[in-house]
PDB file of C-alpha atoms in Angstrom:
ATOM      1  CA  UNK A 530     -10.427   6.662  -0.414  1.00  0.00           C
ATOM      2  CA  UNK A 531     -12.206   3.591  -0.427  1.00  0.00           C
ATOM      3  CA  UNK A 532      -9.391   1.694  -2.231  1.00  0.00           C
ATOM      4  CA  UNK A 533      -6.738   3.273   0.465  1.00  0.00           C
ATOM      5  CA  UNK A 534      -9.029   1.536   2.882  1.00  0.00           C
ATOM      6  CA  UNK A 535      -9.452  -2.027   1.277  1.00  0.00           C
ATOM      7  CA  UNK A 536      -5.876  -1.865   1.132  1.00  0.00           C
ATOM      8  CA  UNK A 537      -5.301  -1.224   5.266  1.00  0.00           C
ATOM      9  CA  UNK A 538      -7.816  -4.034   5.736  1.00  0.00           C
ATOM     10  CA  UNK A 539      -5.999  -6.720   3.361  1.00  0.00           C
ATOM     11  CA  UNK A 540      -2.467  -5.527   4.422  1.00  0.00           C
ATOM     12  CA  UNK A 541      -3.522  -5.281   8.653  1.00  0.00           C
ATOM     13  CA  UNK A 542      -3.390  -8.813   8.938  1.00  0.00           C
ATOM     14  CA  UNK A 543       0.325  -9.535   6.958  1.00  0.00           C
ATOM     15  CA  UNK A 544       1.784  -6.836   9.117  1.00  0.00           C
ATOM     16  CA  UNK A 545       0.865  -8.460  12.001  1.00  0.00           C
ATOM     17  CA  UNK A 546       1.997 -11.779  10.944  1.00  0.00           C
ATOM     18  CA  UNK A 547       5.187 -10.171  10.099  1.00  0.00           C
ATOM     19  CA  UNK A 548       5.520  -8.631  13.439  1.00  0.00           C
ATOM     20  CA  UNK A 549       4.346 -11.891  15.315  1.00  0.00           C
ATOM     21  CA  UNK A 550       1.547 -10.311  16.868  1.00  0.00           C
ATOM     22  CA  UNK A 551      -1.157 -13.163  14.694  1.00  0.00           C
ATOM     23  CA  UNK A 552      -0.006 -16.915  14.037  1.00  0.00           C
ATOM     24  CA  UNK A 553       1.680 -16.905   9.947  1.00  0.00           C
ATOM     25  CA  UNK A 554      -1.042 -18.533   7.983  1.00  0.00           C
ATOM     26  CA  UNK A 555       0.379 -18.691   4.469  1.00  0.00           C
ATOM     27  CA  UNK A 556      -3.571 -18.866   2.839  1.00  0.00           C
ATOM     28  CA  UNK A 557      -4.135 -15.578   3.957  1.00  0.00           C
ATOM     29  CA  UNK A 558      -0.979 -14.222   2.925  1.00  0.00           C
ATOM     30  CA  UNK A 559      -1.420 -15.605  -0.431  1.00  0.00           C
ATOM     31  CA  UNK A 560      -5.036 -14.150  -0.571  1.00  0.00           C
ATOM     32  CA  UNK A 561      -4.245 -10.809   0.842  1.00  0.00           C
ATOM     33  CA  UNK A 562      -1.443 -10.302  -1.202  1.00  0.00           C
ATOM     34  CA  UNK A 563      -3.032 -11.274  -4.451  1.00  0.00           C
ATOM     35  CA  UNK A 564      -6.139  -8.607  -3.304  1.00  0.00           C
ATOM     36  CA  UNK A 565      -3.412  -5.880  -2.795  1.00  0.00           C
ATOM     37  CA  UNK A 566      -2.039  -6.464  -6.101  1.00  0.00           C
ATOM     38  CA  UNK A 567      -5.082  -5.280  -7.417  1.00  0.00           C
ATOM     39  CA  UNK A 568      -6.303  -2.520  -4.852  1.00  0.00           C
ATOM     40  CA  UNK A 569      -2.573  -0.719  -5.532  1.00  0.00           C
ATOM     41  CA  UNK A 570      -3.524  -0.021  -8.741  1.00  0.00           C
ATOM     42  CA  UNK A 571      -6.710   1.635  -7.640  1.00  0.00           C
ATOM     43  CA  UNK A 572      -6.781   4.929  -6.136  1.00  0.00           C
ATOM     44  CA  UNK A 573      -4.063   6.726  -8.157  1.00  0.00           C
ATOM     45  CA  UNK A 574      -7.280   7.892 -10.669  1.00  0.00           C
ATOM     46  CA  UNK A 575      -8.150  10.235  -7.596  1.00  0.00           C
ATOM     47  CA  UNK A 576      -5.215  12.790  -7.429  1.00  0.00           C
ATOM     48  CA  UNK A 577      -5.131  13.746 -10.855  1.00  0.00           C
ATOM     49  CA  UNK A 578      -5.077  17.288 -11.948  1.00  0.00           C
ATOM     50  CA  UNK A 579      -8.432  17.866 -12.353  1.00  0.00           C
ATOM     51  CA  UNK A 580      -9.086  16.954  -7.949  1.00  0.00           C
ATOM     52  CA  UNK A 581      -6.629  19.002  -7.080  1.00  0.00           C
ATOM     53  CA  UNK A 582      -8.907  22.054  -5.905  1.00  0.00           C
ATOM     54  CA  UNK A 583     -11.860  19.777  -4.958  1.00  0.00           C
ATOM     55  CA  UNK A 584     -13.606  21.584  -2.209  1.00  0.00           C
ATOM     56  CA  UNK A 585     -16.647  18.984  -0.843  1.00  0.00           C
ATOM     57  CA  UNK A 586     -14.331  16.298  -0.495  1.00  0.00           C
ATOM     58  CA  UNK A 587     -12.894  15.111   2.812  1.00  0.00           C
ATOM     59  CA  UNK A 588      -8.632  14.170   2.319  1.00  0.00           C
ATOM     60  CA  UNK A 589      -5.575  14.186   4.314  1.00  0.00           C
ATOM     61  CA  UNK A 590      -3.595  14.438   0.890  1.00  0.00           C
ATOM     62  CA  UNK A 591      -0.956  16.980   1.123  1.00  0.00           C
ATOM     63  CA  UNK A 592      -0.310  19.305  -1.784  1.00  0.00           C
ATOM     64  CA  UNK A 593       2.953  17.739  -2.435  1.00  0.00           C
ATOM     65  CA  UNK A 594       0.921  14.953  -4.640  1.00  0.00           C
ATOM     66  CA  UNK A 595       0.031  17.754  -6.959  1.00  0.00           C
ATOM     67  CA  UNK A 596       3.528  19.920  -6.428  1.00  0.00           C
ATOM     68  CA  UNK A 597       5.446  16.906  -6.382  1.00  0.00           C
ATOM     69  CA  UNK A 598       3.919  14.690  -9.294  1.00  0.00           C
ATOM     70  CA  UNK A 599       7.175  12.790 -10.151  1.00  0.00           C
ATOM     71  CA  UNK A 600       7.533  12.011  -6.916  1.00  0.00           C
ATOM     72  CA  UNK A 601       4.190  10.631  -6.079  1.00  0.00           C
ATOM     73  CA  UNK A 602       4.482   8.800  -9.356  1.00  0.00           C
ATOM     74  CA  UNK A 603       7.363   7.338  -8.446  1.00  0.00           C
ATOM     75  CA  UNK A 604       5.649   6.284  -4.536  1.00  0.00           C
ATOM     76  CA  UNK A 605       2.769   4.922  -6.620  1.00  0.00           C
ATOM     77  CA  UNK A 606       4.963   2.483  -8.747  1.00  0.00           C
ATOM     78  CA  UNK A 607       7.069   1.581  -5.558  1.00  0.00           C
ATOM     79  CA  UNK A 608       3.992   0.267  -4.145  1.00  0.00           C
ATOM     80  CA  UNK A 609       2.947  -1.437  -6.897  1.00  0.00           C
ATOM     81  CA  UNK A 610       6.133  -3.490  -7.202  1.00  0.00           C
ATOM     82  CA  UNK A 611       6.419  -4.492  -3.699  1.00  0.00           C
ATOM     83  CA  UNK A 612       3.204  -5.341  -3.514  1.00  0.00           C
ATOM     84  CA  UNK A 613       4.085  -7.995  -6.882  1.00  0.00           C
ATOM     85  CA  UNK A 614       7.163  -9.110  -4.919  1.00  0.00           C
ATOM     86  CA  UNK A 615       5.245  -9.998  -2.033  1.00  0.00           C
ATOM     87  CA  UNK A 616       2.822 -11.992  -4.343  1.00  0.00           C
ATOM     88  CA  UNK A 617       5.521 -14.046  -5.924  1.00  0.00           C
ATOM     89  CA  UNK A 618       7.731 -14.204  -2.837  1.00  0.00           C
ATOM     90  CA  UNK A 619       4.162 -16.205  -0.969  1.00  0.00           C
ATOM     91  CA  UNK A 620       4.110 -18.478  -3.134  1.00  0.00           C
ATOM     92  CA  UNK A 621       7.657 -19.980  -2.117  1.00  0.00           C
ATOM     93  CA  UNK A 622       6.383 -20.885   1.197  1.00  0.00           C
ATOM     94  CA  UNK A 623       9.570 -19.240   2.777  1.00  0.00           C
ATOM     95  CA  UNK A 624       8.193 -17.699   5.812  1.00  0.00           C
ATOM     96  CA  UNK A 625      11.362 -15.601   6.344  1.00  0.00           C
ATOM     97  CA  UNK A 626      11.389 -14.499   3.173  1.00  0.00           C
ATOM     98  CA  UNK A 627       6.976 -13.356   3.023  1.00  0.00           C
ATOM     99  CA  UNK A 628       7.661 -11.728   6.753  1.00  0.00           C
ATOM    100  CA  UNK A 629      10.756  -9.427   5.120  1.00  0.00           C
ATOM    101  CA  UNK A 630       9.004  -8.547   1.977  1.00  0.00           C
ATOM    102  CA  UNK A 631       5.441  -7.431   3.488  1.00  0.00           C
ATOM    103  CA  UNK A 632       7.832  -5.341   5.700  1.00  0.00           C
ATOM    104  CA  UNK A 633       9.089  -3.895   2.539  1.00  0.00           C
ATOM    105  CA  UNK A 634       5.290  -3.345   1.108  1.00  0.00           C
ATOM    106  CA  UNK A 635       4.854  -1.500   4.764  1.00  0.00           C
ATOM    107  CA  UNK A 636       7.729   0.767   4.023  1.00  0.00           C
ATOM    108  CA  UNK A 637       6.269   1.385   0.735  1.00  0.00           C
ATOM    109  CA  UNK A 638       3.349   2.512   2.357  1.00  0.00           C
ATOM    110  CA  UNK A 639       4.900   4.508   4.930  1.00  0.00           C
ATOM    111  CA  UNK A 640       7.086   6.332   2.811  1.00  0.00           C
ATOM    112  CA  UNK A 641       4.100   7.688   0.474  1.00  0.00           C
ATOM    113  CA  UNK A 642       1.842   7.974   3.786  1.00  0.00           C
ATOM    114  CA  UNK A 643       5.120  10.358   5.103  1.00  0.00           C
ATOM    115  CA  UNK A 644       5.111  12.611   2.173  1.00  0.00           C
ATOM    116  CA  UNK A 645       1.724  12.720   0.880  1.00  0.00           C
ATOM    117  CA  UNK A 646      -0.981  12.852   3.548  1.00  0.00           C
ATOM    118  CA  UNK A 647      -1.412  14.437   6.775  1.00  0.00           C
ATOM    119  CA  UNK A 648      -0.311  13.310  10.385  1.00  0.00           C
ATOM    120  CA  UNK A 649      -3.501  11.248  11.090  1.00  0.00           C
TER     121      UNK A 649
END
């Protein structure tokens, strides 16, 4: 859970940019998107198997992520390689180009956050 959050707070800020509600500041794109690149590969570790039936633990994961495995899998790995676009992509210092792919990452996210965890 704490991963899931880290990510939010290092992927808050590029949506904004991308949605022109903050100024574009290319540093903290870079930075951001280099921290996501290593926070996606984080929380995965807690929906295997063995948490499935966890009682003392707060979630809004949906049982899909343990009906649906392939599918989560596939979510997981969807993330992940957005999330490397958008690294190489701010590098190029195409602004266009940054804005469209953290809207991609942001689908990314949505799409797991539609199937996998409960209307927050």
């Amino acid at each position: 859970q704490s991963a899931m959050t880290l990510q939010g707070k290092y992927f808050g800020p590029l949506a904004g940019m991308a949605q022109g509600k903050v100024p574009y500041n290319a540093e903290v794109v870079a930075r951001n998107a280099a921290y996501l690149d290593v926070l996606d590969k984080m929380p995965w570790d807690g929906f295997t198997e063995s948490t499935k039936d966890l009682k003392d633990v707060k979630t809004a994961a949906l049982p899909a992520i343990w009906n649906e495995p392939a599918k989560f899998k596939e979510a997981q790995e969807r993330l992940q390689s957005e999330v490397s676009r958008l690294v190489s992509v701010s590098k190029s210092g195409d602004e266009a180009a940054v804005k469209a792919q953290i809207g991609a990452v942001g689908k990314s996210c949505g799409g797991c956050h539609e199937n996998f965890r409960q209307k927050q």
